[in-house]
PDB file of C-alpha atoms in Angstrom:
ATOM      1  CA  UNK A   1      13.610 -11.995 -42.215  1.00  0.00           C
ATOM      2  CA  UNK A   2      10.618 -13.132 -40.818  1.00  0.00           C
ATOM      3  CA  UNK A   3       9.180 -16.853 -41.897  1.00  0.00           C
ATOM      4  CA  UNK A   4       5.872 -18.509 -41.505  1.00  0.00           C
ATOM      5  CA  UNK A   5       4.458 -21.649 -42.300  1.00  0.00           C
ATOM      6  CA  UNK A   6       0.889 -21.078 -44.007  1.00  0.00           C
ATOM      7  CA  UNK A   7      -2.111 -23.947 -43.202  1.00  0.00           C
ATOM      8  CA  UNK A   8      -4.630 -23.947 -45.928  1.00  0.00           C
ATOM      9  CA  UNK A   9      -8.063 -25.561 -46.121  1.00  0.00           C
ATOM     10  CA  UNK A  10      -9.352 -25.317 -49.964  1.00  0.00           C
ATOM     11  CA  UNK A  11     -12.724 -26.475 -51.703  1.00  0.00           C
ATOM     12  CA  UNK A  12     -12.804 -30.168 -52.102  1.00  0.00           C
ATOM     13  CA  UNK A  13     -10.814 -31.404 -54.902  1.00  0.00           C
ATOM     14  CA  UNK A  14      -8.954 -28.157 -55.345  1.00  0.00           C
ATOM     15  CA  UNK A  15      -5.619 -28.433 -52.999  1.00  0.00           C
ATOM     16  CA  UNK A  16      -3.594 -29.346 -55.508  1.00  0.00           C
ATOM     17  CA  UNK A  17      -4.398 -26.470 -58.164  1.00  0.00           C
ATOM     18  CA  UNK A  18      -3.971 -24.515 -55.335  1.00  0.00           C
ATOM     19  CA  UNK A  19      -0.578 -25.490 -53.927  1.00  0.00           C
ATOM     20  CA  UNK A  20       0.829 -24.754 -57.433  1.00  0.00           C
ATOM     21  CA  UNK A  21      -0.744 -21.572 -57.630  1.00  0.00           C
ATOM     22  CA  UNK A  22       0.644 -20.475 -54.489  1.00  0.00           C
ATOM     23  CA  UNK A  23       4.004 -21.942 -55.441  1.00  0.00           C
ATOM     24  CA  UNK A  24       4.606 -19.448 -57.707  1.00  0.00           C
ATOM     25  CA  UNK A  25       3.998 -16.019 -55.381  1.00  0.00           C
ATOM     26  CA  UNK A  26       7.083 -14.076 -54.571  1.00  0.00           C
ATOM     27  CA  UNK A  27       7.889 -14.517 -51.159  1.00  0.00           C
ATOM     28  CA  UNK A  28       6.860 -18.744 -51.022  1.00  0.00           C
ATOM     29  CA  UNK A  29       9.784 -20.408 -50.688  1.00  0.00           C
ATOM     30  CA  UNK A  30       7.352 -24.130 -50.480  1.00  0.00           C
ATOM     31  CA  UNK A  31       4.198 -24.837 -51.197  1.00  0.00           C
ATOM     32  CA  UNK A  32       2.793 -28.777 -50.974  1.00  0.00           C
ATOM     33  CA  UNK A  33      -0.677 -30.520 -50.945  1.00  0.00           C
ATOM     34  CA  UNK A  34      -0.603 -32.530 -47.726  1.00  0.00           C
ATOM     35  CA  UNK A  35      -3.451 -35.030 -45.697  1.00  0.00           C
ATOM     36  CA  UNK A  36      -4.869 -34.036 -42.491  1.00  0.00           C
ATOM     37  CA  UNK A  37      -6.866 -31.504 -41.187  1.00  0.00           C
ATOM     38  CA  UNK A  38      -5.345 -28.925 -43.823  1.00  0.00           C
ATOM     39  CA  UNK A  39      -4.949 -29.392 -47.724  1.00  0.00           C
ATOM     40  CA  UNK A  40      -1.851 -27.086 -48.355  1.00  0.00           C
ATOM     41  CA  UNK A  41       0.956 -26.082 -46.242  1.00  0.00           C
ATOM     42  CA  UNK A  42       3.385 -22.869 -47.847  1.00  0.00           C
ATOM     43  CA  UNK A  43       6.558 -21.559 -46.075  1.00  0.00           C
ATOM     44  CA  UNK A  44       6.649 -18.139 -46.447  1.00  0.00           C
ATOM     45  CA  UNK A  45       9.136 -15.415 -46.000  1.00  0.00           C
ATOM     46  CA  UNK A  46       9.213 -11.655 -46.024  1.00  0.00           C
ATOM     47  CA  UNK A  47      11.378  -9.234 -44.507  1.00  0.00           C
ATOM     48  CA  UNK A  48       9.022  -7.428 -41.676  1.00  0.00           C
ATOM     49  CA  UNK A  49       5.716  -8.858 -39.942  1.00  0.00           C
ATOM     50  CA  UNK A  50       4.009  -6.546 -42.034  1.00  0.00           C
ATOM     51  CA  UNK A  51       4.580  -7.821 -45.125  1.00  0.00           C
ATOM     52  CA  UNK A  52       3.959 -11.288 -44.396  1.00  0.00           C
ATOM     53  CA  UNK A  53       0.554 -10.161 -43.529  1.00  0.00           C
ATOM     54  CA  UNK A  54       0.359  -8.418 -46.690  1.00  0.00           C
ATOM     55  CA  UNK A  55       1.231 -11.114 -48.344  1.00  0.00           C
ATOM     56  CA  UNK A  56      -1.072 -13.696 -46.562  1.00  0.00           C
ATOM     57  CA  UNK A  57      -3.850 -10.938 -47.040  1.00  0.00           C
ATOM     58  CA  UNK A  58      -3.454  -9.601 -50.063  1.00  0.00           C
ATOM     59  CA  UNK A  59      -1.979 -12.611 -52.670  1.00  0.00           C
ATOM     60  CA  UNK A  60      -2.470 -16.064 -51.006  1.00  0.00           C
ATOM     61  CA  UNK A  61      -5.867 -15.432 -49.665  1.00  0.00           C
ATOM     62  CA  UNK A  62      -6.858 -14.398 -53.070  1.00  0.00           C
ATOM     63  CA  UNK A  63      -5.995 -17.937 -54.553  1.00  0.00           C
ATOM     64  CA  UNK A  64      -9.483 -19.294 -55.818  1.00  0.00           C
ATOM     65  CA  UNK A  65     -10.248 -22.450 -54.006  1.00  0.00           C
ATOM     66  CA  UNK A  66      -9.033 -21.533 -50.827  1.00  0.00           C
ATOM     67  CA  UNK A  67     -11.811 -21.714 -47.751  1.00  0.00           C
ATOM     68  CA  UNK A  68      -9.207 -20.757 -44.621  1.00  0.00           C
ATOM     69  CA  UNK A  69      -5.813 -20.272 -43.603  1.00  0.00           C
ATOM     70  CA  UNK A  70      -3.701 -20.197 -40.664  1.00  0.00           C
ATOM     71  CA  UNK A  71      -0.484 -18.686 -40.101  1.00  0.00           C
ATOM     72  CA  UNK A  72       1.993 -19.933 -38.126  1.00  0.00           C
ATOM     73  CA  UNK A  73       5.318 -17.407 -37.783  1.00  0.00           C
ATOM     74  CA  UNK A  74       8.461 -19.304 -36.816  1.00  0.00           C
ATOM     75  CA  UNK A  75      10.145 -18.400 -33.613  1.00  0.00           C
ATOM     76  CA  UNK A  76      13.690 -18.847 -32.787  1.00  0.00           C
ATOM     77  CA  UNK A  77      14.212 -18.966 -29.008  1.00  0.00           C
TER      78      UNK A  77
END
């Protein structure tokens, strides 16, 4: 299982629409409107490296509102 955490940057006035539409794609176990330099954060999981880029690609970057993201995969050293 691979997990990422997902930084999002949306329109102004938008992160909250967007956190709840990105709350309810398969494979996004959290999504929450935060302060700071990003509007959203999601914690995502998927079970190879490629499918967490398909699904960063290919369903949460397709959220309307949404400017920029940056993922961050978890590591366990």
């Amino acid at each position: 299982m691979v997990q990422a955490y997902i930084l999002i940057q949306t329109e102004v006035g938008r992160a909250a629409a967007v956190a709840q539409a990105i709350a309810a794609i398969p494979g996004v176990a959290l999504a929450e409107d935060v302060t700071g330099p990003y509007d959203c954060i999601a914690r995502v999981e998927a079970e190879t490296v490629d499918e967490l880029g398909k699904l960063v690609i290919a369903k949460i970057q397709e959220v309307e509102g949404i400017t920029r993201t940056l993922t961050c995969t978890v590591v366990h050293v």
